[in-house]
mmCIF file of C-alpha atoms in Angstrom:
data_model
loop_
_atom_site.group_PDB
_atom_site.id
_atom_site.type_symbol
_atom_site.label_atom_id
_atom_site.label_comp_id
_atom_site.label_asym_id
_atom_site.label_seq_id
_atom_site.Cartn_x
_atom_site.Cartn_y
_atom_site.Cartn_z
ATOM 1 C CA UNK A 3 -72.129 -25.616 3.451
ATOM 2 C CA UNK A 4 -73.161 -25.025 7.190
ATOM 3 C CA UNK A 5 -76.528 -25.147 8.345
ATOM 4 C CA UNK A 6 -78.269 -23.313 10.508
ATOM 5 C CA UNK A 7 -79.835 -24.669 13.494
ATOM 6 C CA UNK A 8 -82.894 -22.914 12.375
ATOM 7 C CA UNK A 9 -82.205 -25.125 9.050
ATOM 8 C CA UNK A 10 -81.930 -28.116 10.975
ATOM 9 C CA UNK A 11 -84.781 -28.063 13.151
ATOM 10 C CA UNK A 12 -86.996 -27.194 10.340
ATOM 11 C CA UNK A 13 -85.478 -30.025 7.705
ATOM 12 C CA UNK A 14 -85.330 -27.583 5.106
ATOM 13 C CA UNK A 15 -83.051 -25.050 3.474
ATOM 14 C CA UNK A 16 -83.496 -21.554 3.554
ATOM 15 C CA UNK A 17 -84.038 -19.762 0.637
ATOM 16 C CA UNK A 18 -80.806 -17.850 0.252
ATOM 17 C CA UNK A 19 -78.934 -21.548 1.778
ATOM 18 C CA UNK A 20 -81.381 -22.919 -1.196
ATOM 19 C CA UNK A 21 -79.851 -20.541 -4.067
ATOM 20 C CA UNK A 22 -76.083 -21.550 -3.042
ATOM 21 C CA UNK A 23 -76.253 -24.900 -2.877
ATOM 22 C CA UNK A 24 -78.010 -24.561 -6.282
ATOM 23 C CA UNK A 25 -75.177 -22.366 -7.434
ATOM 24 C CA UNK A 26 -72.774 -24.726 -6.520
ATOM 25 C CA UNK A 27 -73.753 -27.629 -8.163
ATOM 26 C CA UNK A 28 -74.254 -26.103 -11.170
ATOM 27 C CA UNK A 29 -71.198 -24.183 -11.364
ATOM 28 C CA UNK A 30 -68.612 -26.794 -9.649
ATOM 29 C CA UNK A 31 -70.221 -29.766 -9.976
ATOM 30 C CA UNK A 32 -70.911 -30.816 -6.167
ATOM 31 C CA UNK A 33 -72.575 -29.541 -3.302
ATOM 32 C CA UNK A 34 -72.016 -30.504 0.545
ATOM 33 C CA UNK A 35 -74.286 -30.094 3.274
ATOM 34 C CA UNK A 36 -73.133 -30.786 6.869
ATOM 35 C CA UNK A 37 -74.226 -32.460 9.361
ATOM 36 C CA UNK A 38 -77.580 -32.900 7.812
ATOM 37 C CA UNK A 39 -78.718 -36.346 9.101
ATOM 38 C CA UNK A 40 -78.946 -36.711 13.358
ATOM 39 C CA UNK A 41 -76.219 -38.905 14.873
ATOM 40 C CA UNK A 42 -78.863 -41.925 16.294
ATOM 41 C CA UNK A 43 -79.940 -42.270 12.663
ATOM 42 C CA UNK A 44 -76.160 -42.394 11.202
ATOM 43 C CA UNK A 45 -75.421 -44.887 13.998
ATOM 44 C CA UNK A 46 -78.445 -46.936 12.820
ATOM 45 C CA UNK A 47 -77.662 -46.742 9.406
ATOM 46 C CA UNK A 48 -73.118 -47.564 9.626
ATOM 47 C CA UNK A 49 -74.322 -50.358 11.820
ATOM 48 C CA UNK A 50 -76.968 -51.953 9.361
ATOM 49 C CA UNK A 51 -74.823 -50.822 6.558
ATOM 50 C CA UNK A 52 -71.650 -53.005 8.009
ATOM 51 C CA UNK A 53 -73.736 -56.003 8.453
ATOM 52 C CA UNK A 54 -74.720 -55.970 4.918
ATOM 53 C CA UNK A 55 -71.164 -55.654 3.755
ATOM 54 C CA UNK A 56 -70.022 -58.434 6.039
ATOM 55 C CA UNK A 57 -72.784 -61.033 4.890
ATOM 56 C CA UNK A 58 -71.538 -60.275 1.050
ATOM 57 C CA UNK A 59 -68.037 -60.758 1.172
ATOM 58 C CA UNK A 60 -67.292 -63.114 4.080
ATOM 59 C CA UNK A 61 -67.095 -65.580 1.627
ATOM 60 C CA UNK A 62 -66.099 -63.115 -1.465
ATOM 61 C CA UNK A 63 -62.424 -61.971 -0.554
ATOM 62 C CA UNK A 64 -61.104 -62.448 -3.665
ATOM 63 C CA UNK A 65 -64.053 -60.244 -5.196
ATOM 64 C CA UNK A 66 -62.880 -57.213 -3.220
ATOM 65 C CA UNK A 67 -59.014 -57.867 -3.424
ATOM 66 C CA UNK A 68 -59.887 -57.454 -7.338
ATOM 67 C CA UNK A 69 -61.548 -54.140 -6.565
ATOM 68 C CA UNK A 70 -58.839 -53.040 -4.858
ATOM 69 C CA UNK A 71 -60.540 -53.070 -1.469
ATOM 70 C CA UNK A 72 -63.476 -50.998 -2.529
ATOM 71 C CA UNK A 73 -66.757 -52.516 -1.864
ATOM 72 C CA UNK A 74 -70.196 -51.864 -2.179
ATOM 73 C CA UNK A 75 -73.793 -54.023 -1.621
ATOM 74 C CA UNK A 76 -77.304 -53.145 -2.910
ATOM 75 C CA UNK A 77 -79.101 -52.765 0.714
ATOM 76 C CA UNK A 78 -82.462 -53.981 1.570
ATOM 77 C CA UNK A 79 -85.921 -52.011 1.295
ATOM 78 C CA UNK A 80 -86.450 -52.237 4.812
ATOM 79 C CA UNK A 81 -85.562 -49.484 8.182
ATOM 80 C CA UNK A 82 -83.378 -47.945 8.586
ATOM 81 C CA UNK A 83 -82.231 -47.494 4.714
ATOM 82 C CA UNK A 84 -85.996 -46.736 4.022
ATOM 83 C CA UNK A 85 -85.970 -43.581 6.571
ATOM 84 C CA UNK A 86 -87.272 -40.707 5.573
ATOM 85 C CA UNK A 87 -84.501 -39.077 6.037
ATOM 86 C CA UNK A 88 -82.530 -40.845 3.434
ATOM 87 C CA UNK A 89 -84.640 -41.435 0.922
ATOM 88 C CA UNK A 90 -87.047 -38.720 0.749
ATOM 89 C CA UNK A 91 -84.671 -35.817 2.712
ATOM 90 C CA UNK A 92 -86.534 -32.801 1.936
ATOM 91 C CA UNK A 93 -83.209 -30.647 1.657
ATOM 92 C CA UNK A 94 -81.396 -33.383 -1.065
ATOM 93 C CA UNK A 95 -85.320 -32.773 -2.808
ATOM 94 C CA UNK A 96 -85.115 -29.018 -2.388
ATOM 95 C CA UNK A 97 -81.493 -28.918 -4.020
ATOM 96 C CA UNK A 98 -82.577 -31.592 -6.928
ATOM 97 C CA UNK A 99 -85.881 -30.109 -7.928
ATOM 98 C CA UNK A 100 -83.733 -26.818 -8.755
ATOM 99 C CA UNK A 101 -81.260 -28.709 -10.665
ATOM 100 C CA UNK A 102 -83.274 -31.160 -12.401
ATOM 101 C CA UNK A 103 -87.253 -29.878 -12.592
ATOM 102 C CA UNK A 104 -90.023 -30.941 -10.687
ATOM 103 C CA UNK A 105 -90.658 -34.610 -12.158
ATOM 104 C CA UNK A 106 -87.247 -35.807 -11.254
ATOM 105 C CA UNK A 107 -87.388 -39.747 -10.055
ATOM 106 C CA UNK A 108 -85.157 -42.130 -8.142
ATOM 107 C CA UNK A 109 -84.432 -45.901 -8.795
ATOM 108 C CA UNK A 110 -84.533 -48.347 -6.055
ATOM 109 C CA UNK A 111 -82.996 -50.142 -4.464
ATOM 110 C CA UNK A 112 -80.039 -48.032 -3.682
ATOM 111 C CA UNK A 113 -76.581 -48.806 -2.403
ATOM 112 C CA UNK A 114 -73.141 -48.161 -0.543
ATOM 113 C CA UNK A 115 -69.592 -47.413 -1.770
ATOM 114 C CA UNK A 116 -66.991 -48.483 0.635
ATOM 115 C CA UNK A 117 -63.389 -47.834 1.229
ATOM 116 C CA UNK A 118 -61.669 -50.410 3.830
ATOM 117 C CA UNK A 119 -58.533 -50.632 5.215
ATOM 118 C CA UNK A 120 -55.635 -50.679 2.289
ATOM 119 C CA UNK A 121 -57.943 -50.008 -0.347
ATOM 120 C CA UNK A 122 -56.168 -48.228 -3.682
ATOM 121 C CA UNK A 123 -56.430 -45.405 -5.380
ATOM 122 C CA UNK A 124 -59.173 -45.275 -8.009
ATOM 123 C CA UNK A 125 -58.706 -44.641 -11.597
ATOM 124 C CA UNK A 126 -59.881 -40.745 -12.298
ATOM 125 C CA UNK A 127 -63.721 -41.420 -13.986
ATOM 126 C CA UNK A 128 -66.849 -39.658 -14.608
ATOM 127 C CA UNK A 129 -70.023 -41.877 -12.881
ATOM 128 C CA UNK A 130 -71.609 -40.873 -16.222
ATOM 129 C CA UNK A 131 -70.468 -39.214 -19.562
ATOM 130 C CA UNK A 132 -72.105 -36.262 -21.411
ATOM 131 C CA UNK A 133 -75.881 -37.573 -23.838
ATOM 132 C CA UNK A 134 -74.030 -35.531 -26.861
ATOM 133 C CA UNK A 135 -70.511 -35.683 -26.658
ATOM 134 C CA UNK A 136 -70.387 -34.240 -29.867
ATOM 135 C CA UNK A 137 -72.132 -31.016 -28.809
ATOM 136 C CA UNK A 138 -69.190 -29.154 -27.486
ATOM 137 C CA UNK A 139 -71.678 -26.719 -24.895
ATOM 138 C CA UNK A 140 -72.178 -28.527 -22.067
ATOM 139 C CA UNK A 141 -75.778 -29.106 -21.105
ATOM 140 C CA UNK A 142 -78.039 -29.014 -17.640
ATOM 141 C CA UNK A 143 -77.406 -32.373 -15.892
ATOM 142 C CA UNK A 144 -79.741 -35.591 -16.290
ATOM 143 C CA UNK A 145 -78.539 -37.554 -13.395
ATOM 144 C CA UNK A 146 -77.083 -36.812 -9.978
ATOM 145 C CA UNK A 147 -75.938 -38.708 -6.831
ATOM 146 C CA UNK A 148 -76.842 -38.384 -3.478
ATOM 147 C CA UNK A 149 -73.773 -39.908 -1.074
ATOM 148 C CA UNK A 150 -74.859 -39.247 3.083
ATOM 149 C CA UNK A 151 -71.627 -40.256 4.759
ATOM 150 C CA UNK A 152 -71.982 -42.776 7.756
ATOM 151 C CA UNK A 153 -68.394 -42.006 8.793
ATOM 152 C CA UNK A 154 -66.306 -38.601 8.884
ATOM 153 C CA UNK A 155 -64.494 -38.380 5.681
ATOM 154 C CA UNK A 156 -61.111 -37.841 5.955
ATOM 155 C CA UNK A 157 -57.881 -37.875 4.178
ATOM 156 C CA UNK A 158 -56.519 -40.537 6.334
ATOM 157 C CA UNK A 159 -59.516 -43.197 5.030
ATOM 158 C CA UNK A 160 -59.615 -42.069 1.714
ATOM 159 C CA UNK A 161 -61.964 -38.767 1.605
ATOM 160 C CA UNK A 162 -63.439 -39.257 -2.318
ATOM 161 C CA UNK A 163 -61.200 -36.711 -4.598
ATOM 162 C CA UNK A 164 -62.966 -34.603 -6.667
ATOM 163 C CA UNK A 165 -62.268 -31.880 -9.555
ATOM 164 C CA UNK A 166 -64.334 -28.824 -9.583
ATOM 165 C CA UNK A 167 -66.377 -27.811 -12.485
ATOM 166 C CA UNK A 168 -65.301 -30.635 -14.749
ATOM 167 C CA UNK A 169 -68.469 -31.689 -15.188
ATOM 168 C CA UNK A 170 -68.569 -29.335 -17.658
ATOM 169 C CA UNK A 171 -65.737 -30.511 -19.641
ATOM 170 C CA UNK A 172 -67.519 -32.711 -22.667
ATOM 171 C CA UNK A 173 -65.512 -35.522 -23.227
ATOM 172 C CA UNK A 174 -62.221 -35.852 -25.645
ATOM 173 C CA UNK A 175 -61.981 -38.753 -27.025
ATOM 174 C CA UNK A 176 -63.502 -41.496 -28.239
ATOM 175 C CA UNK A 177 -61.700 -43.718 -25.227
ATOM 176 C CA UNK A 178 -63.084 -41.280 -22.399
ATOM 177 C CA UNK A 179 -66.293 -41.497 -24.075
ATOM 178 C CA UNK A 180 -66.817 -45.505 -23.465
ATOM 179 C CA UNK A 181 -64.728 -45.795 -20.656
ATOM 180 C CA UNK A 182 -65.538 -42.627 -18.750
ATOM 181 C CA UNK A 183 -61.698 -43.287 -17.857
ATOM 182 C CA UNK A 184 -59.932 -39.537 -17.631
ATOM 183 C CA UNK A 185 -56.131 -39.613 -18.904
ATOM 184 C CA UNK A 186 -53.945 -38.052 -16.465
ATOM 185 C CA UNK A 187 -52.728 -35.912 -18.707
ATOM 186 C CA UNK A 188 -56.259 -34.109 -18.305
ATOM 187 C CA UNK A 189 -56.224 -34.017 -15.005
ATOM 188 C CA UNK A 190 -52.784 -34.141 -13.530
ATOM 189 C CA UNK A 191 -52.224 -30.107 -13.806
ATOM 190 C CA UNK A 192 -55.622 -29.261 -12.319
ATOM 191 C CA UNK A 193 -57.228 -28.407 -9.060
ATOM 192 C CA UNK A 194 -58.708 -31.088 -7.188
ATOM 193 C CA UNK A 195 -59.818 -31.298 -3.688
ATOM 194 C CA UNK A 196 -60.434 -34.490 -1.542
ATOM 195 C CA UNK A 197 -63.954 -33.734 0.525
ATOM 196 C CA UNK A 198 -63.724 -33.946 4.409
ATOM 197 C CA UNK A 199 -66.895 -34.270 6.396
ATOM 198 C CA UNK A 200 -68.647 -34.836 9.157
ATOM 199 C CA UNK A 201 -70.845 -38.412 9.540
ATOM 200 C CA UNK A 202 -74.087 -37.234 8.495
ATOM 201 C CA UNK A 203 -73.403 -34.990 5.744
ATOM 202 C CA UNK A 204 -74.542 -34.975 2.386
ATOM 203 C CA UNK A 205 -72.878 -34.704 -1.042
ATOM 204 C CA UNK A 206 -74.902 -33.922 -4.147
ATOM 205 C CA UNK A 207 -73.084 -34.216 -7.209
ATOM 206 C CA UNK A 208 -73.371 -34.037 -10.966
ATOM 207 C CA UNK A 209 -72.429 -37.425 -11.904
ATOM 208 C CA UNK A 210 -70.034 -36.388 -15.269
ATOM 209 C CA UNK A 211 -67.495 -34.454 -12.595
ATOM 210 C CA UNK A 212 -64.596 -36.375 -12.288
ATOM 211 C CA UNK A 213 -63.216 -38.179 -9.235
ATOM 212 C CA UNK A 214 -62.099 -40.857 -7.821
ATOM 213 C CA UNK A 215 -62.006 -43.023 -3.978
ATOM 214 C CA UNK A 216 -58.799 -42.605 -2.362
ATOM 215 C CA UNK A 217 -56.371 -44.754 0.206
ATOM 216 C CA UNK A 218 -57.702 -45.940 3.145
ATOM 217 C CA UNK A 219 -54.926 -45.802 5.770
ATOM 218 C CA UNK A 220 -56.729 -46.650 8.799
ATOM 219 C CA UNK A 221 -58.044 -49.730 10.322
ATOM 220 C CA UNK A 222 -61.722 -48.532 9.939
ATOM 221 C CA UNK A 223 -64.350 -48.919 7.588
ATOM 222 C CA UNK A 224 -65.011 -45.655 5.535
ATOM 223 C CA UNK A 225 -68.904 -45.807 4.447
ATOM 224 C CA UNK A 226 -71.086 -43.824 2.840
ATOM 225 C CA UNK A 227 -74.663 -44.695 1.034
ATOM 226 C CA UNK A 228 -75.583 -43.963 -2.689
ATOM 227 C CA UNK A 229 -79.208 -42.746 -4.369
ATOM 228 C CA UNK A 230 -79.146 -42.310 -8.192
ATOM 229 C CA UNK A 231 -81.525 -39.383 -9.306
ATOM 230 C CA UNK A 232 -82.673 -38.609 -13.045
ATOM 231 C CA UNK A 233 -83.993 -35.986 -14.564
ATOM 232 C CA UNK A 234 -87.459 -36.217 -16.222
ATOM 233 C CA UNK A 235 -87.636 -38.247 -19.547
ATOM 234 C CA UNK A 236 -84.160 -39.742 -19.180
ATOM 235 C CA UNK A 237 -84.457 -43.874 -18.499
ATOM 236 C CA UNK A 238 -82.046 -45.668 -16.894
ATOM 237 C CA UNK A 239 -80.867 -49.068 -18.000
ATOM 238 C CA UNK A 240 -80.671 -50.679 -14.607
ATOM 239 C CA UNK A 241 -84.335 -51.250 -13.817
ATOM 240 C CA UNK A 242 -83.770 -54.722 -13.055
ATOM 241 C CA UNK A 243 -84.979 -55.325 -9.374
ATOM 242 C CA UNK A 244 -88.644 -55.220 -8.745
ATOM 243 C CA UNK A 245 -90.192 -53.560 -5.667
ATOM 244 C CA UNK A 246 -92.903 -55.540 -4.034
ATOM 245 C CA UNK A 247 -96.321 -54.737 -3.274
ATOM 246 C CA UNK A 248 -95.623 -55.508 0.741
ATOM 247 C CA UNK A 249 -92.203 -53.597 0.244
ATOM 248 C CA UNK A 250 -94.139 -50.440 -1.678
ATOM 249 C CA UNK A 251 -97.033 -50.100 1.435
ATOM 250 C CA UNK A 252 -93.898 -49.161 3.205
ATOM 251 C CA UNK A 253 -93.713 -46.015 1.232
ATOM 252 C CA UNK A 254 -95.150 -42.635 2.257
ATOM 253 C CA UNK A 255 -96.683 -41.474 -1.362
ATOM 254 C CA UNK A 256 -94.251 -39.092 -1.880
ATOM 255 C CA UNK A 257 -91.535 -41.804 -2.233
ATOM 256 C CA UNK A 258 -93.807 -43.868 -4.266
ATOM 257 C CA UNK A 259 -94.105 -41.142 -6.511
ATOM 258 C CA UNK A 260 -90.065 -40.412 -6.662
ATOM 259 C CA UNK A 261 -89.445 -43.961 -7.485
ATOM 260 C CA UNK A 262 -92.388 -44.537 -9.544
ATOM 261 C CA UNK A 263 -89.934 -46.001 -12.158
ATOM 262 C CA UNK A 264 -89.930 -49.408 -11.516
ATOM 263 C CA UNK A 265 -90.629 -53.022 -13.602
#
């Protein structure tokens, strides 16, 4: 979705931009908004981001060979990854408090998933499976991701791959089900589309829609950051890295009170 410069200037959607974002998360399973986030803040963040990546696996190339050149770091509660803009963005809050209620909460601290040069194919997977598999109607979603991309997407350095409106496919087998693995049987004869963007966009998606990181062909980096968000009532098992008192006063209120969930 385009903004408006109207939209942009003001930090918030329009109603009618509001409704179709909505609209397309629920029905396919993603939403993108471009060119949300203002270059000097992207800069900030690919910058900061890279230097996090480089102090976990200059001595850990064996640990990303394994993943296939796909890497990722849990990044410090500290600017720029606590801006505003990224982790209280009042258009990712206007799009998730349609799709998940007005309680919804966030877990810190958040991370990255990075492609680098001659990274592989992923496997097809859901980043979560369906709470009753064996209820064949799909329900509302409890958890969704917010990715803000720190470097155009494209399909040159692996642009993520994603399958519209699978999310609402509930799960087959008892295999898909543990693995969140899909067979490509299941997907090989449908529609997918890989999702080019702009640095500084922002992908909201229903975490059971299949897809999957693609090849990175260039010499470059491909970055972009990722915030978990549940809805109301549903706990997470992660909770396993304390915020600290000095590290909460950093917090406007409304962030402590979207990642209130905490040990």
């Amino acid at each position: 979705m385009k903004l408006s410069a109207d939209e942009k200037a003001a930090g918030q959607l329009a109603q009618e931009s509001l409704s179709l974002a909505a609209e397309k998360l629920r029905d396919e399973g993603f939403v993108v908004l471009e060119r949300v986030l203002p270059e000097a803040i992207v800069n900030s963040l690919r910058t900061a981001t890279s230097i996090a990546l480089r102090a976990k696996y200059e001595d850990c190339a064996d640990e990303l060979k394994r993943a296939g050149n796909h890497g990722g770091v849990h990044l410090p509660l500290q600017m720029p990854f606590i801006d505003p803009l990224v982790i209280e963005n009042p258009m990712i809050f206007q799009v998730l408090k349609s799709a998940l209620g007005e309680r919804f909460f966030g877990c810190l601290p958040y991370g990255c998933n990075s492609a680098y040069p001659g990274s592989n194919k992923q496997n097809v997977h859901r980043d979560c499976g369906h709470i009753f598999p064996e209820v064949q109607t799909p329900l509302p979603p409890l958890m969704i991701a917010a990715n803000i991309a720190l470097d155009d997407f494209t399909i040159e350095n692996g642009a993520t791959e994603i399958w519209p409106a699978t999310h609402r496919q509930v799960d087959r087998s008892p295999n898909e089900i543990a693995t969140l693995r899909i067979p490509p049987e299941q997907y090989s004869d449908r529609k997918s589309v890989q999702i080019a963007m702009s640095a500084g966009s922002i992908v909201l998606r229903d975490m059971r829609t299949w897809h999957r990181a693609m090849p990175n062909s260039t010499d470059r980096l491909r970055t972009m950051l990722a915030i978990v968000y549940y809805r109301q009532y549903f706990m997470p098992d992660n909770l396993s890295n304390p915020i600290s008192a000095e590290e909460l006063d950093l917090f406007s209120e409304r962030s402590k009170w979207i990642y209130r969930l905490r040990h």
